[in-house]
Every structure is written in C-alpha cells, then in structure tokens.
N, CA and C of each residue as an Amber inpcrd file, in Angstrom:
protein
   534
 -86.6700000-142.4380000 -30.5160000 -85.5720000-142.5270000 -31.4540000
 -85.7230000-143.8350000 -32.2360000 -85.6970000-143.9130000 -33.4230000
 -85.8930000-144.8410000 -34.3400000 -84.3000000-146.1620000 -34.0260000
 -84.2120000-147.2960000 -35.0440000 -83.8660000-148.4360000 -34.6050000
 -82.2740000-147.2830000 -35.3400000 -82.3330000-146.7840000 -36.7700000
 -81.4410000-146.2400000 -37.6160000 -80.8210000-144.9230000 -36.6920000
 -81.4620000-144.6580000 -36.4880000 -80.6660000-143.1340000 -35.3520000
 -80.1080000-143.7120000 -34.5550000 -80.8920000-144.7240000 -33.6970000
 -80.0410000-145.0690000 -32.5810000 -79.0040000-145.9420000 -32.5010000
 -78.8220000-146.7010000 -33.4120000 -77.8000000-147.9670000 -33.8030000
 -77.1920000-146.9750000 -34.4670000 -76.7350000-146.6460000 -35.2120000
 -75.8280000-145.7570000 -36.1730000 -75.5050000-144.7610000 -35.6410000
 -74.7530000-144.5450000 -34.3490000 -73.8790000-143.3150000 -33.4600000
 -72.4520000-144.3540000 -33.2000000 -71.4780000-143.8140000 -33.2340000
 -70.1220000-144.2080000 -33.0500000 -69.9850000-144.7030000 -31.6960000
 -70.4820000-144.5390000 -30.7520000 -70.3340000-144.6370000 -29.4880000
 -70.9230000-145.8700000 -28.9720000 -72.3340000-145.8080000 -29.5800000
 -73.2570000-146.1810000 -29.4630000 -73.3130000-147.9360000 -29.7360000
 -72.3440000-147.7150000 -30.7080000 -72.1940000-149.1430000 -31.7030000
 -71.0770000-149.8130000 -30.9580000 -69.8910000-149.2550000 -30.3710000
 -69.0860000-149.7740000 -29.7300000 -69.6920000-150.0020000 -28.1790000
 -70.6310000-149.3850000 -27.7150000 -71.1270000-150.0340000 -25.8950000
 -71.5380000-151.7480000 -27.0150000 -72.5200000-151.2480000 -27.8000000
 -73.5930000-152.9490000 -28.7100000 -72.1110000-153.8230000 -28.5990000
 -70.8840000-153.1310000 -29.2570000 -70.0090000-154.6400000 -29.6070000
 -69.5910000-155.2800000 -27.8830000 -68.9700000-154.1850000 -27.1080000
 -68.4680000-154.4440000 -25.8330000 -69.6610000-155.6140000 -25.1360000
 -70.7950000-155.5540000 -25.4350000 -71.3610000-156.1700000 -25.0720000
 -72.5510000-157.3560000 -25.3150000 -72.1590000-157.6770000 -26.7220000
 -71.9520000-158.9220000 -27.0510000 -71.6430000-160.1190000 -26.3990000
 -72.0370000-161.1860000 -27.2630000 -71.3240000-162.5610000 -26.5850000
 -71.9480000-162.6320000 -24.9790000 -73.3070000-162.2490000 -25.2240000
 -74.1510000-162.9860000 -23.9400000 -73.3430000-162.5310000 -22.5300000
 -72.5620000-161.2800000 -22.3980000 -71.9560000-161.2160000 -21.2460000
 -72.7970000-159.8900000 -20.7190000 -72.3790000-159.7290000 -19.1930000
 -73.2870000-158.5750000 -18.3420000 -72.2920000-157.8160000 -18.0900000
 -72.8620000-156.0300000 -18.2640000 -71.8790000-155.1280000 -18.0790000
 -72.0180000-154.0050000 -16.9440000 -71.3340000-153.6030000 -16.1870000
 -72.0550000-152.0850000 -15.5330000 -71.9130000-151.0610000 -16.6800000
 -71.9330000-150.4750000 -16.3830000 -71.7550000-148.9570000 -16.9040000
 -70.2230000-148.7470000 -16.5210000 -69.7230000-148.8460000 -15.3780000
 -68.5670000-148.7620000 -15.1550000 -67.8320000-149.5570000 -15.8580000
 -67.9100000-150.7590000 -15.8870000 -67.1140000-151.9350000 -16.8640000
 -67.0280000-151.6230000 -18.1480000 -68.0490000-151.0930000 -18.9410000
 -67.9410000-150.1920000 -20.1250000 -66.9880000-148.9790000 -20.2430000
 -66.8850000-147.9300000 -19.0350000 -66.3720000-146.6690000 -19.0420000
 -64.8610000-147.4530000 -19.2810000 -63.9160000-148.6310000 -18.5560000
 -62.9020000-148.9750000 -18.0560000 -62.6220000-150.0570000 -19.7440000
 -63.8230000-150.4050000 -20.4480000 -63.5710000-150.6200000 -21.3590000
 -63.3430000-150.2290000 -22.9160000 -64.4410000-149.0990000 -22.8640000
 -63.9880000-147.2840000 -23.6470000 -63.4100000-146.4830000 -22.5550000
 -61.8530000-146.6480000 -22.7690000 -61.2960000-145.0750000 -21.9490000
 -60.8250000-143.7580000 -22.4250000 -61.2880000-144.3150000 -24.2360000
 -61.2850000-143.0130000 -24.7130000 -62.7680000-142.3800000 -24.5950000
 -63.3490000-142.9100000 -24.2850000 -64.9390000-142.2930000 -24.4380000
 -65.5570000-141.5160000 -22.7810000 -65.4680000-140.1510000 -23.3190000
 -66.0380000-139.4100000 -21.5070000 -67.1620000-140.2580000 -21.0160000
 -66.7850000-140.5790000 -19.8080000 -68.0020000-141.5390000 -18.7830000
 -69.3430000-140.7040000 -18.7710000 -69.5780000-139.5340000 -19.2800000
 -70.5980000-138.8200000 -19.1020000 -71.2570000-139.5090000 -20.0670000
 -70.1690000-139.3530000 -21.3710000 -70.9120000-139.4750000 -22.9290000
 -71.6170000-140.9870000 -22.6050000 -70.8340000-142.2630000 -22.2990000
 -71.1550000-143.7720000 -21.7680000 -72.2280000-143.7420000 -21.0740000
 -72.8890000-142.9730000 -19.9810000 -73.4910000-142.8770000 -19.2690000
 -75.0550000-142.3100000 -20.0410000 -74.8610000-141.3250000 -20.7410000
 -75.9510000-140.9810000 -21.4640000 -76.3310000-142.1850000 -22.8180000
 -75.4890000-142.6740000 -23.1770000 -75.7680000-143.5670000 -24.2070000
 -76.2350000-144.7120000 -23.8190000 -75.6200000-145.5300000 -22.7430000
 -75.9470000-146.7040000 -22.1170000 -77.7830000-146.2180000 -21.6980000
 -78.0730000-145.2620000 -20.7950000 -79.2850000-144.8200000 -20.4920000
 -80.3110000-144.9260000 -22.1700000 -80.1570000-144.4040000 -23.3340000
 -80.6900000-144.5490000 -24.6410000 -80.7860000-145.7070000 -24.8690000
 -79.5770000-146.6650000 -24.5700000 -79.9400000-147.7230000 -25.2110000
 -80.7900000-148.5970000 -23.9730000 -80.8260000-148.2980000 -23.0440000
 -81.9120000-149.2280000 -22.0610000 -83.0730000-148.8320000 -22.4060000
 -83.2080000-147.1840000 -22.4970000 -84.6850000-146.5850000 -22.8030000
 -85.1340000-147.7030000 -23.7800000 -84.4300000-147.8070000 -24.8850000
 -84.9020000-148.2690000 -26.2590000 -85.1120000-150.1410000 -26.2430000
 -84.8290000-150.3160000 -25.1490000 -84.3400000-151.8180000 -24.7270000
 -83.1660000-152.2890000 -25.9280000 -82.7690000-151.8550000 -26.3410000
 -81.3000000-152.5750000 -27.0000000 -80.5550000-153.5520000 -25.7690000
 -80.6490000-152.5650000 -24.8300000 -80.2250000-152.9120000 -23.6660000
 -81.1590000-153.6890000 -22.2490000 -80.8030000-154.6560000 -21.4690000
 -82.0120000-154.7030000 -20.4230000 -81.0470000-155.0660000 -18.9390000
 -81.6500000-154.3950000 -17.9350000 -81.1630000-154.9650000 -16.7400000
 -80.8070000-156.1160000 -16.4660000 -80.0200000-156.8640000 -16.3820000
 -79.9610000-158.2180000 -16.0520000 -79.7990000-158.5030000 -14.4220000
 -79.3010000-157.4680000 -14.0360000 -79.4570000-157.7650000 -12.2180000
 -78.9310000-156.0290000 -11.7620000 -79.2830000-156.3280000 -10.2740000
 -79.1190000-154.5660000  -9.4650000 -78.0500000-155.4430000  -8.1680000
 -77.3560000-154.6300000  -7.8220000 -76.9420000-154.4790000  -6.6100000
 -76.4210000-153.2150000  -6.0480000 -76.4110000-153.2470000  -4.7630000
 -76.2280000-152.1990000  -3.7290000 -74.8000000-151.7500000  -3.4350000
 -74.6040000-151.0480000  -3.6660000 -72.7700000-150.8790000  -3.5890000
 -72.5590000-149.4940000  -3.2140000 -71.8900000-149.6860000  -1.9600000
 -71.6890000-147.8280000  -1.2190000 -73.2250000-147.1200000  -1.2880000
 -74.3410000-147.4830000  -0.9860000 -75.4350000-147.0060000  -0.8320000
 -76.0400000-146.5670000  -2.4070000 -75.5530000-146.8710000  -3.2940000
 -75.6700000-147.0640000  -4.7220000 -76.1390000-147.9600000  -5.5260000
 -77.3940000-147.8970000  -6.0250000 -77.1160000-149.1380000  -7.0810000
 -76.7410000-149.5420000  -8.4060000 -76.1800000-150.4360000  -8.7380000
 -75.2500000-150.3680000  -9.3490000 -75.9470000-151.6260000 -10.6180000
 -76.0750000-151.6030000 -11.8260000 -77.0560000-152.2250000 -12.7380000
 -75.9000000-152.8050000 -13.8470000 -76.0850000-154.2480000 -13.8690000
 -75.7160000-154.9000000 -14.9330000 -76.2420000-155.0990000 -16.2240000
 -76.1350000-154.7740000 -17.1550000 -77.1390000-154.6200000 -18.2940000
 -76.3360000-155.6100000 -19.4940000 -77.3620000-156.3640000 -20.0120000
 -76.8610000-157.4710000 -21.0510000 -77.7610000-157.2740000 -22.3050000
 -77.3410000-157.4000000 -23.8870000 -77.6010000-156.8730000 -24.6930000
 -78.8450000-157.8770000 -25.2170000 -79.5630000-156.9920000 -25.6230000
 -80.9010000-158.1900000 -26.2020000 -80.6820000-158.2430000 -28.0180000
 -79.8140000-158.6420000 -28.3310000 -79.1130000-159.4810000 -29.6500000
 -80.4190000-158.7320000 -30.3770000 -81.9200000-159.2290000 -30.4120000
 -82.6000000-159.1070000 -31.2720000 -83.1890000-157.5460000 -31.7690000
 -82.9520000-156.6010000 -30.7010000 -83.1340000-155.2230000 -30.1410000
 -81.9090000-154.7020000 -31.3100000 -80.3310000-155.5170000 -31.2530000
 -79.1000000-154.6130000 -31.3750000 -78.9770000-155.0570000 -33.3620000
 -79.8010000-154.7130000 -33.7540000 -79.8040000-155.2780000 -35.4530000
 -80.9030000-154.3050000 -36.3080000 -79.9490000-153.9300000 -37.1390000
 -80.7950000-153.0390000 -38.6220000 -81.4250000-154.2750000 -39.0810000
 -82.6310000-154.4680000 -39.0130000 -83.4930000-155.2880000 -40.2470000
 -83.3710000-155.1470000 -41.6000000 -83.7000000-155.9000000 -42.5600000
 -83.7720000-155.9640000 -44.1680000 -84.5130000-155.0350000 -44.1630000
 -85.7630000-154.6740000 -43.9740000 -86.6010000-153.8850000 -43.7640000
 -86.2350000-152.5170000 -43.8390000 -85.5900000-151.9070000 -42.7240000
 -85.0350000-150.9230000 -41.9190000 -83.6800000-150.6790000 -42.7960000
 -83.0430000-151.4800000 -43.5950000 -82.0010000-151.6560000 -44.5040000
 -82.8030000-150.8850000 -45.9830000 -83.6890000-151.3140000 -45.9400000
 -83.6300000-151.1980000 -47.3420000 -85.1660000-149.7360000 -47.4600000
 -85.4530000-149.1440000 -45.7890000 -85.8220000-147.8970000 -46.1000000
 -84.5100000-146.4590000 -46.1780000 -83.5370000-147.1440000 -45.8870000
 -82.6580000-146.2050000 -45.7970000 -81.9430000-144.8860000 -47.0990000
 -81.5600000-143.7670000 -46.9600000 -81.4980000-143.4130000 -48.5000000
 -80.0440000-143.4880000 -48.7200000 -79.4490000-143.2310000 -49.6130000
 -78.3760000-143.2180000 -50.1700000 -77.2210000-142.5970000 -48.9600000
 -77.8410000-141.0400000 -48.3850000 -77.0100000-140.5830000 -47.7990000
 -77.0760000-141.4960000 -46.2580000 -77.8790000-142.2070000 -45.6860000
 -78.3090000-142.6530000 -44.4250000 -77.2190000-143.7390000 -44.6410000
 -77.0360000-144.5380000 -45.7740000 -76.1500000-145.7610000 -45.7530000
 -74.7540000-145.1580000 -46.1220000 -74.6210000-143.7910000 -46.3810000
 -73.2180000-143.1340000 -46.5650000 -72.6390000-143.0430000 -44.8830000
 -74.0040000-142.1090000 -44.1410000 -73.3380000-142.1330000 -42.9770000
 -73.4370000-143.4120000 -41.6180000 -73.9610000-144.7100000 -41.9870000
 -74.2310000-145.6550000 -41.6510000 -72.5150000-146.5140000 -41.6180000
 -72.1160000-146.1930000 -43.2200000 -71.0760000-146.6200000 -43.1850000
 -69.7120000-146.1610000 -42.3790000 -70.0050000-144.3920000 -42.5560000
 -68.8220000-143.7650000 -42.0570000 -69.0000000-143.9750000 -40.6530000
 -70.3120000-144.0510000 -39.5040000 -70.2700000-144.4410000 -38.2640000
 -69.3100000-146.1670000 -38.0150000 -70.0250000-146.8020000 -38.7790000
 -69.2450000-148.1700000 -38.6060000 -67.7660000-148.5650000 -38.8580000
 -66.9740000-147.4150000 -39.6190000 -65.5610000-147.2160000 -40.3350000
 -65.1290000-146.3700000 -38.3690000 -65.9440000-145.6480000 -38.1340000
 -65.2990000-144.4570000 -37.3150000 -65.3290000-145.2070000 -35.6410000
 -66.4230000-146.2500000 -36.0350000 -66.2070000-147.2400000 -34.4850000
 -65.1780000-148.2400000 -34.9180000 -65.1720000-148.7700000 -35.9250000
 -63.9180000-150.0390000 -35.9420000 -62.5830000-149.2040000 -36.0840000
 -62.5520000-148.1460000 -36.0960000 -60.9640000-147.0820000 -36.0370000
 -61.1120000-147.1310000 -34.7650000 -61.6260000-146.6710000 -33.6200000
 -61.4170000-146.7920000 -32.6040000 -61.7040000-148.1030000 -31.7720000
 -62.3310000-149.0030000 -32.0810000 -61.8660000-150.1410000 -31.3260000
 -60.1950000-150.9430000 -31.6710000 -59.6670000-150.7330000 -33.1530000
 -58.5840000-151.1690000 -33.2690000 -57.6350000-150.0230000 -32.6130000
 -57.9270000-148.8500000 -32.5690000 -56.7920000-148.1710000 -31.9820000
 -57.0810000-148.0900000 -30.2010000 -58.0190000-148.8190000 -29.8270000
 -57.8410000-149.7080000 -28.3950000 -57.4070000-150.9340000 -28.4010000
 -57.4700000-151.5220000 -28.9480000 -56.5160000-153.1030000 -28.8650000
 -55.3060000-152.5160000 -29.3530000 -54.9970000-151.2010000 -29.7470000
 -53.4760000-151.6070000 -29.7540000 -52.8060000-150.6090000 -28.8540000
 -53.3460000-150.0060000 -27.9240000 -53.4930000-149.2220000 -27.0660000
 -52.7750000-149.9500000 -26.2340000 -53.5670000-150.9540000 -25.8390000
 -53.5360000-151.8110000 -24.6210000 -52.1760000-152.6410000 -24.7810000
 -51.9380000-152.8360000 -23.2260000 -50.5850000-153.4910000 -23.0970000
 -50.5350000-154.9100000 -23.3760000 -49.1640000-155.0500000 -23.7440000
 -48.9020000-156.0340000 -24.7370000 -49.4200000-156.5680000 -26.2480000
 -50.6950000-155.7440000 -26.2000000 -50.8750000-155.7700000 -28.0300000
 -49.8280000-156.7260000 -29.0990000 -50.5250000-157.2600000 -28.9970000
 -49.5610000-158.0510000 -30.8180000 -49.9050000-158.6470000 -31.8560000
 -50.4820000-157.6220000 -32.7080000 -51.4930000-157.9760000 -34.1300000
 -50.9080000-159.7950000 -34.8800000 -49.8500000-159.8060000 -34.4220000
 -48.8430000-161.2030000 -35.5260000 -49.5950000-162.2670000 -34.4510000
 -49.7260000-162.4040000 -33.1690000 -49.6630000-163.2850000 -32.0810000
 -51.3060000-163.4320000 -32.3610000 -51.7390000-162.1120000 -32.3750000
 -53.6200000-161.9120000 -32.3770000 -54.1000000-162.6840000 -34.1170000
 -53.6030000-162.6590000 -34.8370000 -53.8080000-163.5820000 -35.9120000
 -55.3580000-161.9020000 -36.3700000 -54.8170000-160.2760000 -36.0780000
 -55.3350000-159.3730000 -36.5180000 -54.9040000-159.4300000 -38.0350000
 -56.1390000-159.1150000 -38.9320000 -55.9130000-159.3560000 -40.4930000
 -56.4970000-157.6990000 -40.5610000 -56.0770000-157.0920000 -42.1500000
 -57.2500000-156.3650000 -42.6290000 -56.4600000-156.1750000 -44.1750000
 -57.1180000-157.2990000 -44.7250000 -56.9670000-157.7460000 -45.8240000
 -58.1720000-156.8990000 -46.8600000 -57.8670000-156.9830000 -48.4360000
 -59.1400000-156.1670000 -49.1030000 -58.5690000-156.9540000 -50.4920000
 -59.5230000-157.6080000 -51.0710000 -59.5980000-158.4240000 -52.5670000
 -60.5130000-157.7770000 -52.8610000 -60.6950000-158.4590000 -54.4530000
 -61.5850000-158.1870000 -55.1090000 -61.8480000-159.6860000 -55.7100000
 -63.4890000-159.7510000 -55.2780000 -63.7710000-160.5320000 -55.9600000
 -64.2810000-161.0720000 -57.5520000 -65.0140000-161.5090000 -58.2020000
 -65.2260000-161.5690000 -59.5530000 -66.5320000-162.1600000 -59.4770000
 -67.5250000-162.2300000 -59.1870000 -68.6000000-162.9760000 -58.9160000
 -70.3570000-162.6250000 -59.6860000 -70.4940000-163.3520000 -60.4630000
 -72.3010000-163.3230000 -60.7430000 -73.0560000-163.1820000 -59.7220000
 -74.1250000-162.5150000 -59.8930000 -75.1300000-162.5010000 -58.8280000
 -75.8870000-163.9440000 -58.3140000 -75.1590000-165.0610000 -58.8250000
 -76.1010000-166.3810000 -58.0470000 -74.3340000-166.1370000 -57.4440000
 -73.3330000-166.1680000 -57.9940000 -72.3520000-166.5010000 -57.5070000
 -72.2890000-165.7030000 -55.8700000 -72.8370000-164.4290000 -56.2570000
 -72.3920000-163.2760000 -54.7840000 -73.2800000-164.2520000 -53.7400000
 -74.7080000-164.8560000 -54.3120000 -75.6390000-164.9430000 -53.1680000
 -75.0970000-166.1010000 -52.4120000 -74.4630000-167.3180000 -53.5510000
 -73.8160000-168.2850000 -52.4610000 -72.7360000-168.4210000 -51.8220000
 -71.7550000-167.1260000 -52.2740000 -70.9640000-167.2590000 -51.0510000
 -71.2060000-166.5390000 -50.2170000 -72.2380000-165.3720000 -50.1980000
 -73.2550000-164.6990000 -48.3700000 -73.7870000-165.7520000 -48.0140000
 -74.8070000-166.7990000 -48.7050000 -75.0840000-167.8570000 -47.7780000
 -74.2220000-168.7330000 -47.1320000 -73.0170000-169.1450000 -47.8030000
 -71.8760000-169.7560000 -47.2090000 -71.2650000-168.7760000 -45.9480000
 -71.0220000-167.9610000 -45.5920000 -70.2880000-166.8670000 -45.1960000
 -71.1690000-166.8920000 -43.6750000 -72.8920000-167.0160000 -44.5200000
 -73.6070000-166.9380000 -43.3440000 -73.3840000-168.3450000 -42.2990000
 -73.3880000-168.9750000 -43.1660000 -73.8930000-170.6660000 -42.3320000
 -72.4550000-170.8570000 -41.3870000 -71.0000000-170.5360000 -41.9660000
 -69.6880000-170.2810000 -40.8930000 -70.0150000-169.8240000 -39.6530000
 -70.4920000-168.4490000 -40.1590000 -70.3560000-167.7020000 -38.7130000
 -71.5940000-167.6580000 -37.7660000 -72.7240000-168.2050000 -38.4600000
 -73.8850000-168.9040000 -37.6030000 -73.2880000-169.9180000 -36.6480000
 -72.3500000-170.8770000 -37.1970000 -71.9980000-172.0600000 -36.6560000
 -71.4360000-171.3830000 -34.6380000 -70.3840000-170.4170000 -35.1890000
 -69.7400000-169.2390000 -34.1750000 -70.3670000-168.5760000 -33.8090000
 -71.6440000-167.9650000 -33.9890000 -72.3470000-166.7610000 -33.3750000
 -72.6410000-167.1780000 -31.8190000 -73.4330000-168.3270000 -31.5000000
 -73.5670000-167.9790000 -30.6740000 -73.0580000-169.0760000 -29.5570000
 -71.4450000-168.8140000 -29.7150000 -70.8850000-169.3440000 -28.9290000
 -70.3550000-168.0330000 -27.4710000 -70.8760000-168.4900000 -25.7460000
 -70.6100000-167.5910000 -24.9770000 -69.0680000-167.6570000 -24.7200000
 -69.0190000-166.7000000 -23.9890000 -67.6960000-166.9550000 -22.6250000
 -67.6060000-167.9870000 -22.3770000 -65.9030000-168.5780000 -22.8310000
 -65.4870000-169.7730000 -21.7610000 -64.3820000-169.8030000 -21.7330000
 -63.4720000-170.3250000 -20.5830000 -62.3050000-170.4600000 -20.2820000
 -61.9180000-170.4360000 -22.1890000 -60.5690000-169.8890000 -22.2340000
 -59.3810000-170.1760000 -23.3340000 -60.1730000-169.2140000 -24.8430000
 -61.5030000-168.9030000 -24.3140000 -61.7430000-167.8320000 -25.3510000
 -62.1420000-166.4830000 -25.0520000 -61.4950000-165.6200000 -26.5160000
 -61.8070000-164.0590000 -25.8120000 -62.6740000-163.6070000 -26.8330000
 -63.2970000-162.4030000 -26.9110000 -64.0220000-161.6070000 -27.8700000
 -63.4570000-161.1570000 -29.2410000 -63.8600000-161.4640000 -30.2760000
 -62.6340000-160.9120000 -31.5680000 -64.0980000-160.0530000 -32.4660000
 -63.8150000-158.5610000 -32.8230000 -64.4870000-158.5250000 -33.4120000
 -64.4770000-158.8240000 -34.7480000 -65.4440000-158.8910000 -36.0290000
 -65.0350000-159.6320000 -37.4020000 -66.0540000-158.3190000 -38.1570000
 -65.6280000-157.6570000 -39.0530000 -66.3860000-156.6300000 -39.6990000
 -65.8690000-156.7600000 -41.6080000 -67.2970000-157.7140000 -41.6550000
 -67.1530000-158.0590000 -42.9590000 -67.8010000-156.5810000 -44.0720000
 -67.2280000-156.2280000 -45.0130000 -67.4510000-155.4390000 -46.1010000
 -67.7610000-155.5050000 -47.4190000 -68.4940000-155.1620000 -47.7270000
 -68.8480000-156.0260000 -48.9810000 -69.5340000-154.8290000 -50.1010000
 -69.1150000-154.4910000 -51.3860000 -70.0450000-153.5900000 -51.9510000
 -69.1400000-153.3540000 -53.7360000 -69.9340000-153.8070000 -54.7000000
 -69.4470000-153.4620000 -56.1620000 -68.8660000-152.3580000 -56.2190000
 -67.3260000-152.8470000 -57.0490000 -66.3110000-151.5910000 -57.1910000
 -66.5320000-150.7950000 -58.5470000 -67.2480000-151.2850000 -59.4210000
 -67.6350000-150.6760000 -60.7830000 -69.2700000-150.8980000 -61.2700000
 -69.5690000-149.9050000 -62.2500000 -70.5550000-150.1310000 -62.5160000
 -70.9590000-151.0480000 -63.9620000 -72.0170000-151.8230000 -63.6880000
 -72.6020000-153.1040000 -63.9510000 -71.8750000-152.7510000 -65.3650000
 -71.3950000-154.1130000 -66.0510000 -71.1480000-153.7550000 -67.2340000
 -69.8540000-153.1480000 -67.8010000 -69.2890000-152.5980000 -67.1480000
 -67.9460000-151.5620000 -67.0100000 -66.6240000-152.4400000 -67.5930000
C-alpha cells in the first residue's frame, strides 16, 4: 500500500494523531481512545500501519498469557512528502481533503463527547478569514507559521500539558485575477 492510500483513510489518520507527541500506545489504549471506532476496524488498521512501519513496536509484555505491544509513531513514516504531494491528481487531493475534514469531525465530536468538555475553558477556536496576500506575501507567512510551530512540534508529554490538535487550512478562494 502506497504512503497516499495509506495515510489518507479516516481512521487511519486519527490512530497517526492519537499517537503523536512521542507517546506509546496499545491497541487497547487506542480502542478506549476511538470509542466510536469498532475495535476490529482499530485492530486491522493499527496492524497496516505497523506492516507499513508508520508504526513500530516500542516494547511487548505478557499479560493474561497474551502479549500485549506498545507501538509509538515514527513521525518520519506518518507524512505526505512534497513529492508524494505534488504526484497527486486533482481528485486524490479532493478526497485527501474530504478524509482529513471527516477525521477532524470526528475527533471534535469526541472531545465534546467526553465528560466535562468546555470549548470556552479549552481556548477550542474554528475561526475562517480571508486573507489578501501576494505570492512572496503567502510564502512568508507559511515560513513564519512554519518556524512557530517548529518551535512547539516537538515538545513531549509533561506534567500541566495535554495534546491539542491544530489543523491549519489554507487554499485560494477565487481565480487569479478575479
């Protein structure tokens, strides 16, 4: 299965976010963390993404005569390349998008699922401008945009912080000239 088939499934993309941020997961810790998602479906996907190493063992243990596998995400495995971006066709980045729209609908309708939820307290935004920008203008504020959240990327687990996901969007509302 190619990097585009396999990254671009709804399911698929939400085990990649759950397991982010340098942390180790079972399979079970995933199922308890998608509980809308059948443990079968988790179970077959988690298995794809180890096949493919997106995913890698990080440790085994023995539990009820079982073993039981922690798997932590290999960051460099869980990414569409420029490359891989820019073989894609028109319809591949149509349904590229609608997978990534159809996992961030269901991860927000699990955070608000969950008890005590409170988008005002969570400092949850989903704001939409329009910007006005030249093409040197677009490139320096992606490089700005980049160098922020570089600063944050790769900060792990630690006491007083939790996981937030951030799903930036970006794409011309008219055509050139208009």
């Amino acid at each position: 299965m190619d990097t585009l088939d396999l990254l671009l499934h709804p399911v698929r993309l939400r085990i990649v976010h759950a397991m982010s941020g340098a942390r180790t997961h079972t399979t079970s810790d995933l199922c308890a963390r998608l509980p809308d998602v059948p443990k079968t479906s988790i179970y077959r996907h988690v298995g794809l993404l180890a096949e493919a190493g997106v995913l890698e063992v990080a440790d085994e243990q023995r539990v009820h005569g079982a073993v039981e596998r922690h798997y932590r995400l290999r960051r460099e495995r869980a990414r569409i390349d420029a490359e891989d971006a820019a073989s894609m066709s028109l319809a591949d980045h149509r349904h590229g998008f609608a997978v990534g729209m159809a996992a961030l609908l269901a991860e927000f309708n699990a955070y608000l699922d969950r008890e005590g939820a409170d988008p005002t307290a969570d400092s949850v935004g989903y704001r939409q401008g329009t910007l006005w920008l030249s093409p040197d203008e677009l490139a320096e504020m992606i490089d700005a945009l980049r160098q922020v959240l570089a600063t944050r990327s790769s900060n792990e687990p630690a006491p007083g912080r939790r996981p937030h996901l951030l799903s930036l969007i970006l794409f011309p509302t008219e055509e050139p000239g208009a």
